[in-house]
PDB file of C-alpha atoms and ligand atoms in Angstrom:
ATOM      1  CA  MET J   1     -29.443   2.486  20.462  1.00  0.00           C
ATOM      2  CA  SER J   2     -30.670   5.476  22.434  1.00  0.00           C
ATOM      3  CA  SER J   3     -31.777   4.667  25.952  1.00  0.00           C
ATOM      4  CA  ASN J   4     -35.074   6.606  25.726  1.00  0.00           C
ATOM      5  CA  LYS J   5     -36.378   4.400  22.865  1.00  0.00           C
ATOM      6  CA  ARG J   6     -36.406   1.336  25.106  1.00  0.00           C
ATOM      7  CA  THR J   7     -38.969   0.201  27.589  1.00  0.00           C
ATOM      8  CA  PRO J   8     -37.928   1.333  31.049  1.00  0.00           C
ATOM      9  CA  ILE J   9     -38.673  -1.221  33.726  1.00  0.00           C
ATOM     10  CA  TYR J  10     -37.338   0.421  36.850  1.00  0.00           C
ATOM     11  CA  GLU J  11     -35.272   3.407  37.916  1.00  0.00           C
ATOM     12  CA  GLY J  12     -33.099   3.031  40.984  1.00  0.00           C
ATOM     13  CA  LYS J  13     -30.694   5.431  42.671  1.00  0.00           C
ATOM     14  CA  ALA J  14     -27.609   4.507  40.657  1.00  0.00           C
ATOM     15  CA  LYS J  15     -28.999   2.434  37.794  1.00  0.00           C
ATOM     16  CA  GLN J  16     -31.831   2.413  35.324  1.00  0.00           C
ATOM     17  CA  ILE J  17     -33.199  -0.922  34.132  1.00  0.00           C
ATOM     18  CA  PHE J  18     -34.634  -1.442  30.623  1.00  0.00           C
ATOM     19  CA  GLU J  19     -36.265  -4.379  28.908  1.00  0.00           C
ATOM     20  CA  GLY J  20     -33.616  -6.624  27.331  1.00  0.00           C
ATOM     21  CA  PRO J  21     -33.432  -7.847  23.719  1.00  0.00           C
ATOM     22  CA  GLU J  22     -34.502 -11.403  24.622  1.00  0.00           C
ATOM     23  CA  PRO J  23     -36.984 -12.736  27.170  1.00  0.00           C
ATOM     24  CA  GLY J  24     -35.394 -13.202  30.557  1.00  0.00           C
ATOM     25  CA  THR J  25     -32.844 -10.440  29.970  1.00  0.00           C
ATOM     26  CA  LEU J  26     -32.619  -6.822  31.084  1.00  0.00           C
ATOM     27  CA  ILE J  27     -30.288  -3.922  30.363  1.00  0.00           C
ATOM     28  CA  ALA J  28     -28.690  -2.152  33.328  1.00  0.00           C
ATOM     29  CA  HIS J  29     -27.677   1.461  32.626  1.00  0.00           C
ATOM     30  CA  PHE J  30     -25.187   2.822  35.181  1.00  0.00           C
ATOM     31  CA  LYS J  31     -25.804   6.483  36.062  1.00  0.00           C
ATOM     32  CA  ASP J  32     -23.473   9.077  37.577  1.00  0.00           C
ATOM     33  CA  ASP J  33     -26.086   9.848  40.259  1.00  0.00           C
ATOM     34  CA  ALA J  34     -25.011   9.228  43.821  1.00  0.00           C
ATOM     35  CA  THR J  35     -27.080   9.146  46.988  1.00  0.00           C
ATOM     36  CA  ALA J  36     -26.205   8.583  50.617  1.00  0.00           C
ATOM     37  CA  PHE J  37     -27.893   8.428  54.017  1.00  0.00           C
ATOM     38  CA  ASN J  38     -31.030   6.862  52.603  1.00  0.00           C
ATOM     39  CA  ASN J  39     -31.464   9.467  49.850  1.00  0.00           C
ATOM     40  CA  GLN J  40     -30.975  12.519  52.093  1.00  0.00           C
ATOM     41  CA  LYS J  41     -27.759  13.449  50.295  1.00  0.00           C
ATOM     42  CA  LYS J  42     -27.844  13.559  46.516  1.00  0.00           C
ATOM     43  CA  GLY J  43     -25.219  14.395  43.935  1.00  0.00           C
ATOM     44  CA  GLN J  44     -23.339  13.291  40.867  1.00  0.00           C
ATOM     45  CA  ILE J  45     -19.954  11.653  40.541  1.00  0.00           C
ATOM     46  CA  ARG J  46     -18.701  12.325  37.027  1.00  0.00           C
ATOM     47  CA  GLY J  47     -17.764   9.149  35.187  1.00  0.00           C
ATOM     48  CA  LYS J  48     -19.000   6.900  38.013  1.00  0.00           C
ATOM     49  CA  GLY J  49     -21.470   5.031  35.790  1.00  0.00           C
ATOM     50  CA  VAL J  50     -18.762   4.136  33.278  1.00  0.00           C
ATOM     51  CA  ILE J  51     -16.370   3.036  36.002  1.00  0.00           C
ATOM     52  CA  ASN J  52     -18.919   1.031  38.018  1.00  0.00           C
ATOM     53  CA  ASN J  53     -20.117  -0.725  34.847  1.00  0.00           C
ATOM     54  CA  LYS J  54     -16.524  -1.810  34.164  1.00  0.00           C
ATOM     55  CA  ILE J  55     -15.610  -2.730  37.752  1.00  0.00           C
ATOM     56  CA  SER J  56     -18.818  -4.686  38.233  1.00  0.00           C
ATOM     57  CA  GLU J  57     -18.286  -6.531  34.924  1.00  0.00           C
ATOM     58  CA  TYR J  58     -14.745  -7.430  35.984  1.00  0.00           C
ATOM     59  CA  LEU J  59     -15.761  -8.693  39.436  1.00  0.00           C
ATOM     60  CA  MET J  60     -18.787 -10.641  38.163  1.00  0.00           C
ATOM     61  CA  LEU J  61     -16.604 -12.367  35.530  1.00  0.00           C
ATOM     62  CA  ARG J  62     -13.928 -13.265  38.098  1.00  0.00           C
ATOM     63  CA  LEU J  63     -16.631 -14.568  40.457  1.00  0.00           C
ATOM     64  CA  SER J  64     -18.161 -16.692  37.662  1.00  0.00           C
ATOM     65  CA  GLU J  65     -14.739 -18.262  37.194  1.00  0.00           C
ATOM     66  CA  ILE J  66     -14.741 -19.479  40.797  1.00  0.00           C
ATOM     67  CA  GLY J  67     -18.273 -20.851  40.471  1.00  0.00           C
ATOM     68  CA  ILE J  68     -20.385 -18.021  41.881  1.00  0.00           C
ATOM     69  CA  PRO J  69     -23.430 -17.873  39.584  1.00  0.00           C
ATOM     70  CA  ASN J  70     -24.435 -14.296  38.801  1.00  0.00           C
ATOM     71  CA  HIS J  71     -26.705 -12.230  36.585  1.00  0.00           C
ATOM     72  CA  PHE J  72     -24.011 -10.689  34.349  1.00  0.00           C
ATOM     73  CA  ILE J  73     -24.249 -11.714  30.664  1.00  0.00           C
ATOM     74  CA  ARG J  74     -22.123  -9.191  28.745  1.00  0.00           C
ATOM     75  CA  THR J  75     -21.180  -5.551  28.487  1.00  0.00           C
ATOM     76  CA  LEU J  76     -23.092  -3.627  25.819  1.00  0.00           C
ATOM     77  CA  ASN J  77     -21.333  -0.260  25.938  1.00  0.00           C
ATOM     78  CA  MET J  78     -19.520   2.084  28.351  1.00  0.00           C
ATOM     79  CA  ARG J  79     -22.526   2.482  30.648  1.00  0.00           C
ATOM     80  CA  GLU J  80     -24.630  -0.588  29.986  1.00  0.00           C
ATOM     81  CA  GLN J  81     -24.574  -4.303  30.551  1.00  0.00           C
ATOM     82  CA  LEU J  82     -26.930  -7.122  29.626  1.00  0.00           C
ATOM     83  CA  ILE J  83     -28.071  -9.050  32.678  1.00  0.00           C
ATOM     84  CA  ARG J  84     -30.385 -11.946  33.466  1.00  0.00           C
ATOM     85  CA  ALA J  85     -33.749 -10.933  34.827  1.00  0.00           C
ATOM     86  CA  VAL J  86     -34.048 -12.261  38.368  1.00  0.00           C
ATOM     87  CA  GLU J  87     -36.615 -12.042  41.129  1.00  0.00           C
ATOM     88  CA  ILE J  88     -34.673  -9.900  43.597  1.00  0.00           C
ATOM     89  CA  VAL J  89     -34.561 -11.223  47.174  1.00  0.00           C
ATOM     90  CA  PRO J  90     -35.307  -7.981  49.048  1.00  0.00           C
ATOM     91  CA  LEU J  91     -32.274  -8.210  51.345  1.00  0.00           C
ATOM     92  CA  GLU J  92     -29.098  -6.157  51.510  1.00  0.00           C
ATOM     93  CA  VAL J  93     -26.419  -8.630  52.519  1.00  0.00           C
ATOM     94  CA  ILE J  94     -23.503  -6.878  54.181  1.00  0.00           C
ATOM     95  CA  VAL J  95     -20.175  -8.596  54.813  1.00  0.00           C
ATOM     96  CA  ARG J  96     -17.692  -6.896  57.136  1.00  0.00           C
ATOM     97  CA  ASN J  97     -14.000  -7.532  57.705  1.00  0.00           C
ATOM     98  CA  VAL J  98     -13.138  -4.295  59.505  1.00  0.00           C
ATOM     99  CA  ALA J  99     -15.345  -2.008  61.633  1.00  0.00           C
ATOM    100  CA  ALA J 100     -16.545   1.077  59.735  1.00  0.00           C
ATOM    101  CA  GLY J 101     -19.620   3.186  59.037  1.00  0.00           C
ATOM    102  CA  SER J 102     -22.858   2.358  60.824  1.00  0.00           C
ATOM    103  CA  PHE J 103     -21.329  -0.795  62.379  1.00  0.00           C
ATOM    104  CA  ALA J 104     -18.569   1.181  64.120  1.00  0.00           C
ATOM    105  CA  LYS J 105     -21.225   3.602  65.465  1.00  0.00           C
ATOM    106  CA  ARG J 106     -23.772   0.971  66.444  1.00  0.00           C
ATOM    107  CA  PHE J 107     -21.359  -1.154  68.463  1.00  0.00           C
ATOM    108  CA  GLY J 108     -18.958   1.577  69.579  1.00  0.00           C
ATOM    109  CA  VAL J 109     -16.037  -0.146  67.858  1.00  0.00           C
ATOM    110  CA  PRO J 110     -13.334   2.232  66.597  1.00  0.00           C
ATOM    111  CA  GLU J 111     -13.353   2.558  62.802  1.00  0.00           C
ATOM    112  CA  GLY J 112     -10.529   0.495  61.335  1.00  0.00           C
ATOM    113  CA  SER J 113     -10.501  -2.321  63.934  1.00  0.00           C
ATOM    114  CA  ALA J 114     -10.155  -5.699  62.223  1.00  0.00           C
ATOM    115  CA  LEU J 115     -12.955  -8.106  63.165  1.00  0.00           C
ATOM    116  CA  ARG J 116     -11.983 -11.520  64.547  1.00  0.00           C
ATOM    117  CA  MET J 117     -14.031 -13.172  61.804  1.00  0.00           C
ATOM    118  CA  PRO J 118     -16.060 -11.784  58.911  1.00  0.00           C
ATOM    119  CA  ILE J 119     -19.573 -10.787  59.950  1.00  0.00           C
ATOM    120  CA  VAL J 120     -22.578 -11.239  57.657  1.00  0.00           C
ATOM    121  CA  GLU J 121     -25.570  -8.977  58.305  1.00  0.00           C
ATOM    122  CA  PHE J 122     -28.980  -8.854  56.659  1.00  0.00           C
ATOM    123  CA  CYS J 123     -31.036  -5.697  56.135  1.00  0.00           C
ATOM    124  CA  LEU J 124     -34.474  -5.498  54.578  1.00  0.00           C
ATOM    125  CA  LYS J 125     -34.231  -3.697  51.222  1.00  0.00           C
ATOM    126  CA  ASN J 126     -36.828  -1.039  51.924  1.00  0.00           C
ATOM    127  CA  ASP J 127     -35.899   2.654  51.670  1.00  0.00           C
ATOM    128  CA  GLU J 128     -39.162   3.827  53.283  1.00  0.00           C
ATOM    129  CA  LEU J 129     -38.293   1.867  56.412  1.00  0.00           C
ATOM    130  CA  GLY J 130     -34.614   2.852  56.216  1.00  0.00           C
ATOM    131  CA  ASP J 131     -33.403  -0.701  55.381  1.00  0.00           C
ATOM    132  CA  PRO J 132     -33.945  -2.129  58.901  1.00  0.00           C
ATOM    133  CA  PHE J 133     -31.705  -4.830  60.287  1.00  0.00           C
ATOM    134  CA  VAL J 134     -33.333  -8.309  60.160  1.00  0.00           C
ATOM    135  CA  THR J 135     -32.415 -11.711  61.598  1.00  0.00           C
ATOM    136  CA  GLU J 136     -33.061 -15.080  59.978  1.00  0.00           C
ATOM    137  CA  ASP J 137     -36.288 -15.345  62.015  1.00  0.00           C
ATOM    138  CA  HIS J 138     -37.592 -12.161  60.369  1.00  0.00           C
ATOM    139  CA  ILE J 139     -36.515 -13.466  56.964  1.00  0.00           C
ATOM    140  CA  PHE J 140     -38.459 -16.734  57.426  1.00  0.00           C
ATOM    141  CA  SER J 141     -41.427 -15.156  59.169  1.00  0.00           C
ATOM    142  CA  PHE J 142     -41.857 -12.478  56.469  1.00  0.00           C
ATOM    143  CA  ASP J 143     -41.356 -15.154  53.793  1.00  0.00           C
ATOM    144  CA  ILE J 144     -38.436 -13.290  52.238  1.00  0.00           C
ATOM    145  CA  ALA J 145     -36.367 -16.438  51.708  1.00  0.00           C
ATOM    146  CA  ASP J 146     -36.407 -20.018  52.990  1.00  0.00           C
ATOM    147  CA  PRO J 147     -33.700 -21.637  55.178  1.00  0.00           C
ATOM    148  CA  MET J 148     -31.999 -23.338  52.226  1.00  0.00           C
ATOM    149  CA  GLU J 149     -31.846 -20.065  50.338  1.00  0.00           C
ATOM    150  CA  VAL J 150     -30.401 -18.250  53.346  1.00  0.00           C
ATOM    151  CA  ASP J 151     -27.743 -21.001  53.627  1.00  0.00           C
ATOM    152  CA  ASP J 152     -26.865 -20.513  49.950  1.00  0.00           C
ATOM    153  CA  ILE J 153     -26.720 -16.743  50.419  1.00  0.00           C
ATOM    154  CA  ARG J 154     -24.426 -17.071  53.463  1.00  0.00           C
ATOM    155  CA  LEU J 155     -22.083 -19.563  51.809  1.00  0.00           C
ATOM    156  CA  MET J 156     -21.832 -17.529  48.601  1.00  0.00           C
ATOM    157  CA  SER J 157     -21.305 -14.301  50.574  1.00  0.00           C
ATOM    158  CA  MET J 158     -18.398 -15.798  52.538  1.00  0.00           C
ATOM    159  CA  ARG J 159     -16.831 -17.207  49.382  1.00  0.00           C
ATOM    160  CA  ILE J 160     -17.237 -13.865  47.587  1.00  0.00           C
ATOM    161  CA  ASN J 161     -15.629 -12.163  50.585  1.00  0.00           C
ATOM    162  CA  ASP J 162     -12.629 -14.538  50.642  1.00  0.00           C
ATOM    163  CA  PHE J 163     -12.080 -14.157  46.934  1.00  0.00           C
ATOM    164  CA  MET J 164     -12.492 -10.373  46.850  1.00  0.00           C
ATOM    165  CA  ASN J 165     -10.238  -9.913  49.895  1.00  0.00           C
ATOM    166  CA  GLY J 166      -7.406 -11.537  47.955  1.00  0.00           C
ATOM    167  CA  LEU J 167      -8.225  -9.833  44.683  1.00  0.00           C
ATOM    168  CA  PHE J 168      -8.251  -6.327  46.198  1.00  0.00           C
ATOM    169  CA  ARG J 169      -5.257  -7.036  48.434  1.00  0.00           C
ATOM    170  CA  GLY J 170      -3.346  -7.901  45.256  1.00  0.00           C
ATOM    171  CA  VAL J 171      -3.848  -4.327  44.023  1.00  0.00           C
ATOM    172  CA  GLY J 172      -3.034  -2.697  47.351  1.00  0.00           C
ATOM    173  CA  LEU J 173      -6.594  -2.284  48.628  1.00  0.00           C
ATOM    174  CA  ARG J 174      -8.109  -3.435  51.901  1.00  0.00           C
ATOM    175  CA  LEU J 175     -11.691  -4.673  51.571  1.00  0.00           C
ATOM    176  CA  ILE J 176     -13.328  -3.237  54.674  1.00  0.00           C
ATOM    177  CA  ASP J 177     -16.940  -4.235  53.951  1.00  0.00           C
ATOM    178  CA  PHE J 178     -19.420  -4.524  51.111  1.00  0.00           C
ATOM    179  CA  LYS J 179     -23.093  -4.949  50.282  1.00  0.00           C
ATOM    180  CA  ILE J 180     -24.421  -7.476  47.790  1.00  0.00           C
ATOM    181  CA  GLU J 181     -27.855  -8.565  46.611  1.00  0.00           C
ATOM    182  CA  PHE J 182     -29.164 -11.875  45.344  1.00  0.00           C
ATOM    183  CA  GLY J 183     -31.996 -12.964  43.082  1.00  0.00           C
ATOM    184  CA  ARG J 184     -33.913 -16.091  42.075  1.00  0.00           C
ATOM    185  CA  ILE J 185     -33.999 -17.657  38.650  1.00  0.00           C
ATOM    186  CA  TYR J 186     -36.309 -20.525  37.689  1.00  0.00           C
ATOM    187  CA  ASP J 187     -35.723 -23.555  35.462  1.00  0.00           C
ATOM    188  CA  GLU J 188     -38.353 -25.157  33.156  1.00  0.00           C
ATOM    189  CA  GLU J 189     -39.675 -27.271  36.042  1.00  0.00           C
ATOM    190  CA  GLY J 190     -40.165 -24.181  38.156  1.00  0.00           C
ATOM    191  CA  ARG J 191     -37.265 -24.977  40.489  1.00  0.00           C
ATOM    192  CA  SER J 192     -35.547 -21.877  41.770  1.00  0.00           C
ATOM    193  CA  LYS J 193     -31.880 -21.124  42.233  1.00  0.00           C
ATOM    194  CA  ILE J 194     -30.194 -18.226  44.027  1.00  0.00           C
ATOM    195  CA  ILE J 195     -27.675 -16.181  42.038  1.00  0.00           C
ATOM    196  CA  LEU J 196     -25.665 -13.030  42.756  1.00  0.00           C
ATOM    197  CA  ALA J 197     -27.296  -9.909  41.254  1.00  0.00           C
ATOM    198  CA  ASP J 198     -27.022  -6.080  41.328  1.00  0.00           C
ATOM    199  CA  GLU J 199     -23.496  -4.599  41.211  1.00  0.00           C
ATOM    200  CA  ILE J 200     -20.213  -4.688  43.096  1.00  0.00           C
ATOM    201  CA  SER J 201     -18.367  -1.367  42.880  1.00  0.00           C
ATOM    202  CA  PRO J 202     -16.894   1.423  45.035  1.00  0.00           C
ATOM    203  CA  ASP J 203     -20.551   2.484  45.576  1.00  0.00           C
ATOM    204  CA  SER J 204     -21.186  -0.697  47.536  1.00  0.00           C
ATOM    205  CA  CYS J 205     -17.736  -1.560  48.961  1.00  0.00           C
ATOM    206  CA  ARG J 206     -15.417   0.199  51.372  1.00  0.00           C
ATOM    207  CA  LEU J 207     -11.868   0.067  50.033  1.00  0.00           C
ATOM    208  CA  TRP J 208      -8.873   1.566  51.820  1.00  0.00           C
ATOM    209  CA  ASP J 209      -5.343   1.841  50.481  1.00  0.00           C
ATOM    210  CA  VAL J 210      -3.258  -0.833  52.234  1.00  0.00           C
ATOM    211  CA  THR J 211      -0.336   1.444  53.043  1.00  0.00           C
ATOM    212  CA  THR J 212      -1.813   4.916  53.510  1.00  0.00           C
ATOM    213  CA  GLY J 213      -5.297   3.941  54.725  1.00  0.00           C
ATOM    214  CA  GLU J 214      -6.758   6.418  52.224  1.00  0.00           C
ATOM    215  CA  LYS J 215     -10.458   5.816  51.494  1.00  0.00           C
ATOM    216  CA  LEU J 216     -11.130   4.993  47.859  1.00  0.00           C
ATOM    217  CA  ASP J 217     -14.910   4.549  47.851  1.00  0.00           C
ATOM    218  CA  LYS J 218     -18.271   6.279  48.313  1.00  0.00           C
ATOM    219  CA  ASP J 219     -17.347   7.395  51.842  1.00  0.00           C
ATOM    220  CA  ARG J 220     -15.472  10.264  50.114  1.00  0.00           C
ATOM    221  CA  PHE J 221     -18.868  11.435  48.777  1.00  0.00           C
ATOM    222  CA  ARG J 222     -20.775  10.651  52.009  1.00  0.00           C
ATOM    223  CA  GLN J 223     -18.276  12.597  54.092  1.00  0.00           C
ATOM    224  CA  ASP J 224     -17.548  15.434  51.598  1.00  0.00           C
ATOM    225  CA  MET J 225     -13.879  14.482  51.542  1.00  0.00           C
ATOM    226  CA  GLY J 226     -13.217  15.616  47.948  1.00  0.00           C
ATOM    227  CA  GLY J 227     -11.324  13.581  45.365  1.00  0.00           C
ATOM    228  CA  VAL J 228     -14.367  11.385  44.812  1.00  0.00           C
ATOM    229  CA  GLU J 229     -13.981  10.926  41.047  1.00  0.00           C
ATOM    230  CA  GLU J 230     -10.259  10.319  41.402  1.00  0.00           C
ATOM    231  CA  ALA J 231     -10.910   7.600  43.997  1.00  0.00           C
ATOM    232  CA  TYR J 232     -13.268   5.687  41.686  1.00  0.00           C
ATOM    233  CA  GLN J 233     -10.760   6.075  38.837  1.00  0.00           C
ATOM    234  CA  GLU J 234      -7.940   4.839  41.045  1.00  0.00           C
ATOM    235  CA  VAL J 235      -9.816   1.623  41.904  1.00  0.00           C
ATOM    236  CA  ALA J 236     -10.561   1.011  38.202  1.00  0.00           C
ATOM    237  CA  LYS J 237      -6.955   1.750  37.280  1.00  0.00           C
ATOM    238  CA  ARG J 238      -5.583  -0.637  39.889  1.00  0.00           C
ATOM    239  CA  LEU J 239      -7.917  -3.409  38.726  1.00  0.00           C
ATOM    240  CA  GLY J 240      -6.738  -2.661  35.178  1.00  0.00           C
ATOM    241  CA  VAL J 241     -10.266  -2.221  33.853  1.00  0.00           C
ATOM    242  CA  LEU J 242     -10.190   1.293  32.405  1.00  0.00           C
ATOM    243  CA  PRO J 243      -7.843   2.106  29.542  1.00  0.00           C
ATOM    244  CA  SER J 244      -5.747   5.112  30.558  1.00  0.00           C
ATOM    245  CA  ALA J 245      -6.926   6.936  27.403  1.00  0.00           C
ATOM    246  CA  HIS J 246     -10.461   6.800  28.715  1.00  0.00           C
ATOM    247  CA  ILE J 247      -9.428   8.091  32.119  1.00  0.00           C
ATOM    248  CA  ALA J 248      -7.695  10.988  30.328  1.00  0.00           C
ATOM    249  CA  GLU J 249     -10.959  11.644  28.472  1.00  0.00           C
ATOM    250  CA  LEU J 250     -12.880  11.790  31.760  1.00  0.00           C
ATOM    251  CA  ASP J 251     -10.250  14.244  33.055  1.00  0.00           C
ATOM    252  CA  ASP J 252     -10.592  16.433  29.952  1.00  0.00           C
ATOM    253  CA  LYS J 253     -14.360  16.608  30.351  1.00  0.00           C
ATOM    254  CA  ARG J 254     -13.924  17.718  33.935  1.00  0.00           C
ATOM    255  CA  VAL J 255     -11.507  20.455  32.917  1.00  0.00           C
ATOM    256  CA  GLU J 256     -13.929  21.700  30.197  1.00  0.00           C
ATOM    257  CA  SER J 257     -16.972  21.925  32.471  1.00  0.00           C
TER     258      SER J 257
HETATM  259  N1  UDP C 301     -23.992  -0.207  51.637  1.00  0.00           N
HETATM  260  C1  UDP C 301     -24.594  -0.057  50.397  1.00  0.00           C
HETATM  261  N2  UDP C 301     -25.903   0.348  50.347  1.00  0.00           N
HETATM  262  C2  UDP C 301     -26.635   0.593  51.456  1.00  0.00           C
HETATM  263  C3  UDP C 301     -26.026   0.428  52.707  1.00  0.00           C
HETATM  264  C4  UDP C 301     -24.713   0.019  52.767  1.00  0.00           C
HETATM  265  O1  UDP C 301     -23.970  -0.286  49.363  1.00  0.00           O
HETATM  266  O2  UDP C 301     -27.829   0.941  51.327  1.00  0.00           O
HETATM  267  C5  UDP C 301     -22.594  -0.652  51.710  1.00  0.00           C
HETATM  268  C6  UDP C 301     -21.670   0.472  52.153  1.00  0.00           C
HETATM  269  O3  UDP C 301     -21.100   1.131  51.041  1.00  0.00           O
HETATM  270  C7  UDP C 301     -20.614  -0.284  52.916  1.00  0.00           C
HETATM  271  C8  UDP C 301     -21.353  -1.497  53.492  1.00  0.00           C
HETATM  272  O4  UDP C 301     -22.507  -1.658  52.687  1.00  0.00           O
HETATM  273  O5  UDP C 301     -19.594  -0.734  52.050  1.00  0.00           O
HETATM  274  C9  UDP C 301     -21.728  -1.358  54.948  1.00  0.00           C
HETATM  275  O6  UDP C 301     -22.440  -0.157  55.132  1.00  0.00           O
HETATM  276  P1  UDP C 301     -22.950   0.340  56.568  1.00  0.00           P
HETATM  277  O7  UDP C 301     -23.954  -0.617  57.075  1.00  0.00           O
HETATM  278  O8  UDP C 301     -21.759   0.606  57.413  1.00  0.00           O
HETATM  279  O9  UDP C 301     -23.781   1.616  56.245  1.00  0.00           O
HETATM  280  P2  UDP C 301     -23.311   3.106  56.052  1.00  0.00           P
HETATM  281  O10 UDP C 301     -22.514   3.470  57.228  1.00  0.00           O
HETATM  282  O11 UDP C 301     -22.536   3.078  54.776  1.00  0.00           O
HETATM  283  O12 UDP C 301     -24.630   3.805  55.926  1.00  0.00           O
END
């Protein structure tokens, strides 16, 4: 099915969303487009959409197994997955284990310092405002989520962090920090429930090699470090989610172009 025959619902920076085959479903199409610094830097990372689709599928399935409800239904093809339609809670939830990026700058903590305990931060999902930092008071006052929902979001975020720390550590990667998003679904009685949505991939996580400290995530693109495509491939390879034949195919395409 060609993507331009379907009804587009929304186009984001890294994904395009189409109407799904059944009510309450959507199709997420993962693009190779990459942005950083609130859209000021734009580019493409060849093969990123394929890899992020696979990595996100893998992580969402593992998280379902430990009881984290999420929007993933099934993979449709190399770049697309069927997901549940949710009402997105407009928050970027960031969990940090080690100081890096804007946190290191903001608090003057050297990049790479381990934090005494994981820190959960909330930012308003609003590009025009530059995703400003918000506290729970802002969240309640602006009616973004209620206290029970924020509790659910915090608990799930910590559990996701614990689980992913172990999972990545098992393949020689240190989970420095990550960003996740949540959404609401409603039952027949109109009661809502918070579930994990969006994606989890090297676009939204910082991952450093345990032994060498090498960065294997979008920071390579943000900081023009080179080896961006290889870094995404390496994460997929370590998680065992991309057949090596496909990685070879991505390599061939790069050589041809
Ligand atoms: N992040 C993201 N989208 C954003 C902002 C942050 O996926 O719009 C991720 C980022 O990749 C990192 C974590 O959230 O893994 C923490 O990012 P930080 O606040 O340090 O911002 P940055 O320095 O990346 O702008």
